[in-house]
Amino acid sequence: MTGFSVDTKLFQELGELLVSKESIALVELIKNAYDADATVVTVTGVNIGDAEHGQIIVADDGVGMDGGEFRRGFLTIAGRTKNSGDRRSPVFGRRYTGEKGVGRLASHKLGVVVEVQSRKAGPTQRGAAALPSAVSEVNAHIDWAAIEALETLDQIPTSGAVTVVESSKPTKPESGTTLTIAPLRTAWSGRMRTSFLQEAATLAPLPVTWKKLPDGVVAEKLLFDALPIRDQQSSDPGFEVIFGGDLSLGDQLLPDDAAAANWIAEISFDRDSGKLAIALAPTARELRDAPNAEGFRFEKLLGKNAGPSFSARILQLSNNSWTEEISGVRLFMEGFRVSPYGEPRNDWLGLDNDYLSRAKRALTGLARLDADRVPEGLDSEGLTTQGNKNYLGAVFLHRSSSPGLEMVVSREGFLPGAALDFIADWTRVAIDLIVRFKSLARNKPKEVRTQERLAQRTAANRSDVNETPTALRVRENAMEVERKFVNIAQAVERNDFQAAAREAKELQPSLSEIRDMADQFGSEAVQWRVLASLGTELAAFVHEINAVGLQISVLARDLEDALTMDDLARTRASIRKARQRALDLADRIRRNATYLVDATSFEGRRRRARILPRESFEAVRQFFGSRIEQKGITVVNDIPADFRTPPMFPSEVSGIFTNLLSNAVKFTDVGGRIEVTARERGGFCEVQMSNTGVAVDLSRARRFFEAFQSTTERPDAVLGQGMGMGLTITRAFVQEYGGEIDFVAPPPGFATSVCLRIPVR
């Protein structure tokens, strides 16, 4: 019968093909220990500088193997033991890190002979906290040189090149497997050992890349407490790798302090939901150097199965670099580093390339984000890009949720493709966000130029009483632009293109001045409107402060009375009552302070975002809480918890609710009802506030949006009459985004209703 004959050279060919270097060979053996439910694996080098007398010993405390498992697993090349069943380890339920059954060829890469001693643990159930004692032992001898001296694999069983001895009496009670590899194929030079130690330092992720960050490192919460580095069960006691002998890491100190970083970013993508999330925040160290630094949070639905699931944490240094052993952003599959990503001279994210070509001044990765969510960067931000040495990071992958990621045969990275590009692209987006926000935080506000100051003074001298100096400058520049365009048109008609070009060049200063003033007005307009909006509610604020002051006086009197009581029980009861009242007052002051900060702080108008209006309305409602309580009004917040506005400044949303609720409280009858709703309809974000009490004549209602047209015919006892500016300011907020606002027919049971509509896009 005719069949295949396999030459023993197969082992040499497979070993060179599948395991490219010694460090990868050791990683494969360590992964085998992890898959075997080991909690500790020790890798020891003995005299490795001498190939003939050197040894490498890999010992673990895992479940071990009996004779049958040794033959099916270790002696079966490309076996299927990790491809069947649920592909998890037998006791701790770990997701297998290997699946091709070729890890044992790692011993061929390292040495000529391998001695295997494996003690098999007794039977136990999945989820146990520890392994039982050993019940059997296997001792095997594999002589790779003797195998390769044969012609075919068929000759191995009778050659003595491989021997296996089984025993039902283990030499030690503890289970586990020990591989002793000697002699070595290659004498480890000093350079080889140094290179290995550098790689071994990041074989497992540094704690700073996945453990909970210490309190106070970042002021803003990121995405994770601790990142999920492995697909494992809660009963898993953990896994540790110890290097000893000539392979000992010694006293090598690796920076592992999150507080040393300037910025920290985290990324999460779930392929089942298609949700991507990115968050970054300045550290306390960065805030000392750049007090204006602020964090950023972004979410986007990319679609189910858009790429592999992954999570990541990246730490950035501004004026220094991480040590070479740990710098770079590395990839980890089930908690084991995938070479060569993030290693020195590996630029899988293109950071070094962009650092060397900073003249481009472009953060191209940010084009993947919605433009209305990301603040515009400075023209010079590209000059602040940094290379790999300024980043320390880890990207964590799980085998079960990483379809499309396939190892190259040499175990040196993944095959190029869409899955790897997906991870690289979004990781780079997070880094580009760090660059942008770092650049914005450290950019000093430009001073008013002397030329600008003189131009403003000249305009002030020439403007009349009916016009501001700035308005005069805008009008005169606009007239100059108009005149230049007329000259250009006339020059083009007579084919005098040189004159047209000259006029166009002379036009530039006027356009630049108009643009600069427009930028200034645009950045200030929101805050002026917010302050004006708050001013319209000054009466309510004054009343709130007076009410708090009155209650504090009452509290002080109650405490004074408690001191004069003879009955200890009554004294304690009175003090407890006063304590609770003080806590209530503190909470009331805190709520009002929160509202004022939201409404007037720079944070409230620094960056537009998709606001949760339900939360904004609640903050405003508490500000009017005392008057609402006095009138016995029921306020219903019927805005869905997950509903968001189009991108707006937080202070704008607060200002809108402040003015609308103030009017509603004034006009609602005692014991009445106020209701606010929100929905998306016809491409618009629609918010409607309705109240009982006094009705508004819809035919005349539009006039109330004009300045100084107060809706209040008689003053409210607490909130006052009003300045007639609240609805005017609210309309300005809404119209800023191309929206509209008006009084509308109220729903059943209500007297008045105001509805605003802002385009979603």
PDB file of C-alpha atoms in Angstrom, residues 21-205:
ATOM      1  CA  LYS A  21      13.770  33.299  18.040  1.00  0.00           C
ATOM      2  CA  GLU A  22      14.629  32.120  21.552  1.00  0.00           C
ATOM      3  CA  SER A  23      12.435  34.650  23.372  1.00  0.00           C
ATOM      4  CA  ILE A  24       9.366  33.549  21.410  1.00  0.00           C
ATOM      5  CA  ALA A  25      10.226  29.912  22.166  1.00  0.00           C
ATOM      6  CA  LEU A  26      10.184  30.630  25.900  1.00  0.00           C
ATOM      7  CA  VAL A  27       6.927  32.551  25.575  1.00  0.00           C
ATOM      8  CA  GLU A  28       5.334  29.492  23.933  1.00  0.00           C
ATOM      9  CA  LEU A  29       6.453  27.271  26.810  1.00  0.00           C
ATOM     10  CA  ILE A  30       5.139  29.787  29.343  1.00  0.00           C
ATOM     11  CA  LYS A  31       1.787  29.853  27.546  1.00  0.00           C
ATOM     12  CA  ASN A  32       1.640  26.050  27.817  1.00  0.00           C
ATOM     13  CA  ALA A  33       2.024  26.422  31.596  1.00  0.00           C
ATOM     14  CA  TYR A  34      -0.780  28.979  31.687  1.00  0.00           C
ATOM     15  CA  ASP A  35      -3.056  26.685  29.658  1.00  0.00           C
ATOM     16  CA  ALA A  36      -2.259  23.907  32.144  1.00  0.00           C
ATOM     17  CA  ASP A  37      -3.793  25.928  35.020  1.00  0.00           C
ATOM     18  CA  ALA A  38      -0.433  26.771  36.566  1.00  0.00           C
ATOM     19  CA  THR A  39      -0.313  29.626  39.048  1.00  0.00           C
ATOM     20  CA  VAL A  40       3.485  29.976  38.875  1.00  0.00           C
ATOM     21  CA  VAL A  41       5.979  29.116  36.160  1.00  0.00           C
ATOM     22  CA  THR A  42       9.713  29.518  36.725  1.00  0.00           C
ATOM     23  CA  VAL A  43      12.120  29.948  33.801  1.00  0.00           C
ATOM     24  CA  THR A  44      15.713  29.359  34.907  1.00  0.00           C
ATOM     25  CA  GLY A  45      18.886  29.717  32.864  1.00  0.00           C
ATOM     26  CA  VAL A  46      21.986  27.785  33.968  1.00  0.00           C
ATOM     27  CA  ASN A  47      25.353  28.576  32.357  1.00  0.00           C
ATOM     28  CA  ILE A  48      23.575  29.659  29.173  1.00  0.00           C
ATOM     29  CA  GLY A  49      26.714  31.306  27.823  1.00  0.00           C
ATOM     30  CA  ASP A  50      28.074  27.785  27.199  1.00  0.00           C
ATOM     31  CA  ALA A  51      25.918  25.884  24.709  1.00  0.00           C
ATOM     32  CA  GLU A  52      27.366  22.434  25.520  1.00  0.00           C
ATOM     33  CA  HIS A  53      26.948  22.725  29.289  1.00  0.00           C
ATOM     34  CA  GLY A  54      24.072  25.182  29.493  1.00  0.00           C
ATOM     35  CA  GLN A  55      20.512  24.430  30.585  1.00  0.00           C
ATOM     36  CA  ILE A  56      17.117  26.097  30.468  1.00  0.00           C
ATOM     37  CA  ILE A  57      14.548  24.782  32.942  1.00  0.00           C
ATOM     38  CA  VAL A  58      10.851  25.616  32.708  1.00  0.00           C
ATOM     39  CA  ALA A  59       8.856  24.415  35.737  1.00  0.00           C
ATOM     40  CA  ASP A  60       5.173  24.998  36.538  1.00  0.00           C
ATOM     41  CA  ASP A  61       2.641  23.909  39.159  1.00  0.00           C
ATOM     42  CA  GLY A  62      -0.170  23.139  36.715  1.00  0.00           C
ATOM     43  CA  VAL A  63      -2.379  20.061  36.282  1.00  0.00           C
ATOM     44  CA  GLY A  64       0.386  18.060  34.586  1.00  0.00           C
ATOM     45  CA  MET A  65      -0.093  15.143  32.178  1.00  0.00           C
ATOM     46  CA  ASP A  66      -0.568  11.407  32.414  1.00  0.00           C
ATOM     47  CA  GLY A  67       0.876   9.058  29.793  1.00  0.00           C
ATOM     48  CA  GLY A  68      -2.058   9.308  27.424  1.00  0.00           C
ATOM     49  CA  GLU A  69      -2.229  13.099  27.598  1.00  0.00           C
ATOM     50  CA  PHE A  70       1.522  13.335  27.046  1.00  0.00           C
ATOM     51  CA  ARG A  71       1.283  11.279  23.878  1.00  0.00           C
ATOM     52  CA  ARG A  72      -1.853  13.034  22.560  1.00  0.00           C
ATOM     53  CA  GLY A  73      -0.595  16.470  23.479  1.00  0.00           C
ATOM     54  CA  PHE A  74       3.152  16.857  23.727  1.00  0.00           C
ATOM     55  CA  LEU A  75       4.125  14.127  21.249  1.00  0.00           C
ATOM     56  CA  THR A  76       1.427  14.902  18.675  1.00  0.00           C
ATOM     57  CA  ILE A  77       2.560  17.738  16.448  1.00  0.00           C
ATOM     58  CA  ALA A  78      -0.314  20.045  15.431  1.00  0.00           C
ATOM     59  CA  GLY A  79      -2.619  18.090  17.758  1.00  0.00           C
ATOM     60  CA  ARG A  80      -6.221  19.017  18.425  1.00  0.00           C
ATOM     61  CA  THR A  81      -6.303  18.905  22.211  1.00  0.00           C
ATOM     62  CA  LYS A  82      -6.913  22.665  22.404  1.00  0.00           C
ATOM     63  CA  ASN A  83      -9.325  22.846  19.500  1.00  0.00           C
ATOM     64  CA  SER A  84     -11.989  20.556  20.933  1.00  0.00           C
ATOM     65  CA  GLY A  85     -14.585  21.123  23.639  1.00  0.00           C
ATOM     66  CA  ASP A  86     -15.052  24.630  25.015  1.00  0.00           C
ATOM     67  CA  ARG A  87     -11.353  25.454  24.549  1.00  0.00           C
ATOM     68  CA  ARG A  88     -10.864  26.317  28.201  1.00  0.00           C
ATOM     69  CA  SER A  89      -8.483  24.887  30.782  1.00  0.00           C
ATOM     70  CA  PRO A  90      -9.905  22.052  32.886  1.00  0.00           C
ATOM     71  CA  VAL A  91      -9.928  23.635  36.364  1.00  0.00           C
ATOM     72  CA  PHE A  92      -9.698  27.429  36.266  1.00  0.00           C
ATOM     73  CA  GLY A  93     -11.556  27.773  32.960  1.00  0.00           C
ATOM     74  CA  ARG A  94      -8.873  29.840  31.237  1.00  0.00           C
ATOM     75  CA  ARG A  95      -9.286  30.520  27.546  1.00  0.00           C
ATOM     76  CA  TYR A  96      -6.506  28.569  25.801  1.00  0.00           C
ATOM     77  CA  THR A  97      -3.780  30.843  24.444  1.00  0.00           C
ATOM     78  CA  GLY A  98      -2.591  28.313  21.870  1.00  0.00           C
ATOM     79  CA  GLU A  99      -4.523  26.391  19.284  1.00  0.00           C
ATOM     80  CA  LYS A 100      -2.151  25.041  16.635  1.00  0.00           C
ATOM     81  CA  GLY A 101      -0.481  22.375  18.792  1.00  0.00           C
ATOM     82  CA  VAL A 102       3.048  23.426  17.872  1.00  0.00           C
ATOM     83  CA  GLY A 103       4.220  25.016  21.129  1.00  0.00           C
ATOM     84  CA  ARG A 104       6.317  21.958  22.018  1.00  0.00           C
ATOM     85  CA  LEU A 105       8.551  22.785  19.031  1.00  0.00           C
ATOM     86  CA  ALA A 106       9.787  25.664  21.169  1.00  0.00           C
ATOM     87  CA  SER A 107      11.928  23.159  23.067  1.00  0.00           C
ATOM     88  CA  HIS A 108      13.473  22.142  19.721  1.00  0.00           C
ATOM     89  CA  LYS A 109      14.392  25.784  19.065  1.00  0.00           C
ATOM     90  CA  LEU A 110      16.151  26.094  22.439  1.00  0.00           C
ATOM     91  CA  GLY A 111      18.031  22.842  22.865  1.00  0.00           C
ATOM     92  CA  VAL A 112      19.142  19.455  21.565  1.00  0.00           C
ATOM     93  CA  VAL A 113      17.575  17.297  24.285  1.00  0.00           C
ATOM     94  CA  VAL A 114      14.511  17.889  26.446  1.00  0.00           C
ATOM     95  CA  GLU A 115      13.710  15.993  29.619  1.00  0.00           C
ATOM     96  CA  VAL A 116      10.073  16.123  30.710  1.00  0.00           C
ATOM     97  CA  GLN A 117       8.759  15.293  34.179  1.00  0.00           C
ATOM     98  CA  SER A 118       5.023  15.737  34.591  1.00  0.00           C
ATOM     99  CA  ARG A 119       2.952  14.896  37.666  1.00  0.00           C
ATOM    100  CA  LYS A 120      -0.768  14.612  36.939  1.00  0.00           C
ATOM    101  CA  ALA A 121      -3.209  16.243  39.388  1.00  0.00           C
ATOM    102  CA  GLY A 122      -6.111  14.205  40.665  1.00  0.00           C
ATOM    103  CA  PRO A 123      -9.635  14.737  39.326  1.00  0.00           C
ATOM    104  CA  THR A 124     -11.485  17.903  40.312  1.00  0.00           C
ATOM    105  CA  GLN A 125     -14.363  20.052  39.082  1.00  0.00           C
ATOM    106  CA  ARG A 126     -14.236  23.217  36.991  1.00  0.00           C
ATOM    107  CA  GLY A 127     -14.136  26.292  39.207  1.00  0.00           C
ATOM    108  CA  ALA A 128     -12.081  24.799  42.048  1.00  0.00           C
ATOM    109  CA  ALA A 129      -9.890  27.270  43.917  1.00  0.00           C
ATOM    110  CA  ALA A 130      -6.804  25.007  43.890  1.00  0.00           C
ATOM    111  CA  LEU A 131      -5.456  21.843  42.293  1.00  0.00           C
ATOM    112  CA  PRO A 132      -5.538  18.463  44.085  1.00  0.00           C
ATOM    113  CA  SER A 133      -2.421  16.401  44.769  1.00  0.00           C
ATOM    114  CA  ALA A 134      -0.690  14.441  42.013  1.00  0.00           C
ATOM    115  CA  VAL A 135      -1.818  10.873  41.310  1.00  0.00           C
ATOM    116  CA  SER A 136       0.633   9.787  38.579  1.00  0.00           C
ATOM    117  CA  GLU A 137       3.871  10.790  36.905  1.00  0.00           C
ATOM    118  CA  VAL A 138       5.373  10.719  33.432  1.00  0.00           C
ATOM    119  CA  ASN A 139       9.128  10.977  32.731  1.00  0.00           C
ATOM    120  CA  ALA A 140      10.095  11.439  29.094  1.00  0.00           C
ATOM    121  CA  HIS A 141      13.325  11.897  27.172  1.00  0.00           C
ATOM    122  CA  ILE A 142      13.342  13.506  23.703  1.00  0.00           C
ATOM    123  CA  ASP A 143      16.640  13.664  21.812  1.00  0.00           C
ATOM    124  CA  TRP A 144      16.090  15.975  18.856  1.00  0.00           C
ATOM    125  CA  ALA A 145      19.570  15.264  17.449  1.00  0.00           C
ATOM    126  CA  ALA A 146      18.907  11.517  17.479  1.00  0.00           C
ATOM    127  CA  ILE A 147      15.532  12.077  15.817  1.00  0.00           C
ATOM    128  CA  GLU A 148      17.063  14.170  13.042  1.00  0.00           C
ATOM    129  CA  ALA A 149      19.729  11.498  12.454  1.00  0.00           C
ATOM    130  CA  LEU A 150      16.931   9.139  11.364  1.00  0.00           C
ATOM    131  CA  GLU A 151      15.471   9.226   7.889  1.00  0.00           C
ATOM    132  CA  THR A 152      11.724   9.140   8.585  1.00  0.00           C
ATOM    133  CA  LEU A 153       9.349   9.642  11.508  1.00  0.00           C
ATOM    134  CA  ASP A 154       8.346   5.966  11.258  1.00  0.00           C
ATOM    135  CA  GLN A 155      11.749   4.995  12.646  1.00  0.00           C
ATOM    136  CA  ILE A 156      11.376   6.985  15.897  1.00  0.00           C
ATOM    137  CA  PRO A 157       9.439   4.425  18.032  1.00  0.00           C
ATOM    138  CA  THR A 158      12.231   1.799  17.807  1.00  0.00           C
ATOM    139  CA  SER A 159      15.185   4.173  17.869  1.00  0.00           C
ATOM    140  CA  GLY A 160      15.259   5.122  21.532  1.00  0.00           C
ATOM    141  CA  ALA A 161      15.270   8.815  20.564  1.00  0.00           C
ATOM    142  CA  VAL A 162      12.020   9.228  22.488  1.00  0.00           C
ATOM    143  CA  THR A 163      11.348   7.325  25.703  1.00  0.00           C
ATOM    144  CA  VAL A 164       8.359   7.572  28.045  1.00  0.00           C
ATOM    145  CA  VAL A 165       8.136   6.028  31.525  1.00  0.00           C
ATOM    146  CA  GLU A 166       4.853   6.117  33.438  1.00  0.00           C
ATOM    147  CA  SER A 167       4.371   5.636  37.184  1.00  0.00           C
ATOM    148  CA  SER A 168       1.355   5.597  39.476  1.00  0.00           C
ATOM    149  CA  LYS A 169       3.516   6.861  42.344  1.00  0.00           C
ATOM    150  CA  PRO A 170       4.584  10.484  41.783  1.00  0.00           C
ATOM    151  CA  THR A 171       7.912  11.531  43.285  1.00  0.00           C
ATOM    152  CA  LYS A 172       6.307  14.682  44.745  1.00  0.00           C
ATOM    153  CA  PRO A 173       2.764  15.332  45.986  1.00  0.00           C
ATOM    154  CA  GLU A 174       2.434  18.575  44.023  1.00  0.00           C
ATOM    155  CA  SER A 175       1.288  18.408  40.419  1.00  0.00           C
ATOM    156  CA  GLY A 176       3.122  20.218  37.637  1.00  0.00           C
ATOM    157  CA  THR A 177       5.448  19.874  34.677  1.00  0.00           C
ATOM    158  CA  THR A 178       9.189  20.516  34.419  1.00  0.00           C
ATOM    159  CA  LEU A 179      11.085  20.768  31.118  1.00  0.00           C
ATOM    160  CA  THR A 180      14.887  20.589  31.279  1.00  0.00           C
ATOM    161  CA  ILE A 181      16.466  21.597  27.984  1.00  0.00           C
ATOM    162  CA  ALA A 182      20.167  20.774  27.541  1.00  0.00           C
ATOM    163  CA  PRO A 183      22.526  21.090  25.815  1.00  0.00           C
ATOM    164  CA  LEU A 184      21.537  24.351  24.184  1.00  0.00           C
ATOM    165  CA  ARG A 185      21.616  24.917  20.444  1.00  0.00           C
ATOM    166  CA  THR A 186      23.144  28.357  20.800  1.00  0.00           C
ATOM    167  CA  ALA A 187      25.405  29.935  23.385  1.00  0.00           C
ATOM    168  CA  TRP A 188      23.620  33.004  24.689  1.00  0.00           C
ATOM    169  CA  SER A 189      25.823  36.020  24.100  1.00  0.00           C
ATOM    170  CA  GLY A 190      25.606  39.076  26.304  1.00  0.00           C
ATOM    171  CA  ARG A 191      23.683  40.850  23.586  1.00  0.00           C
ATOM    172  CA  MET A 192      21.175  37.966  23.303  1.00  0.00           C
ATOM    173  CA  ARG A 193      20.640  37.941  27.050  1.00  0.00           C
ATOM    174  CA  THR A 194      20.174  41.722  27.230  1.00  0.00           C
ATOM    175  CA  SER A 195      17.694  41.604  24.364  1.00  0.00           C
ATOM    176  CA  PHE A 196      15.786  38.783  26.043  1.00  0.00           C
ATOM    177  CA  LEU A 197      15.624  40.567  29.396  1.00  0.00           C
ATOM    178  CA  GLN A 198      14.218  43.662  27.696  1.00  0.00           C
ATOM    179  CA  GLU A 199      11.509  41.557  26.084  1.00  0.00           C
ATOM    180  CA  ALA A 200      10.855  39.557  29.263  1.00  0.00           C
ATOM    181  CA  ALA A 201      10.171  42.786  31.165  1.00  0.00           C
ATOM    182  CA  THR A 202       6.962  43.230  29.188  1.00  0.00           C
ATOM    183  CA  LEU A 203       6.012  39.591  28.598  1.00  0.00           C
ATOM    184  CA  ALA A 204       3.086  40.307  30.934  1.00  0.00           C
ATOM    185  CA  PRO A 205       1.492  43.776  31.020  1.00  0.00           C
TER     186      PRO A 205
END
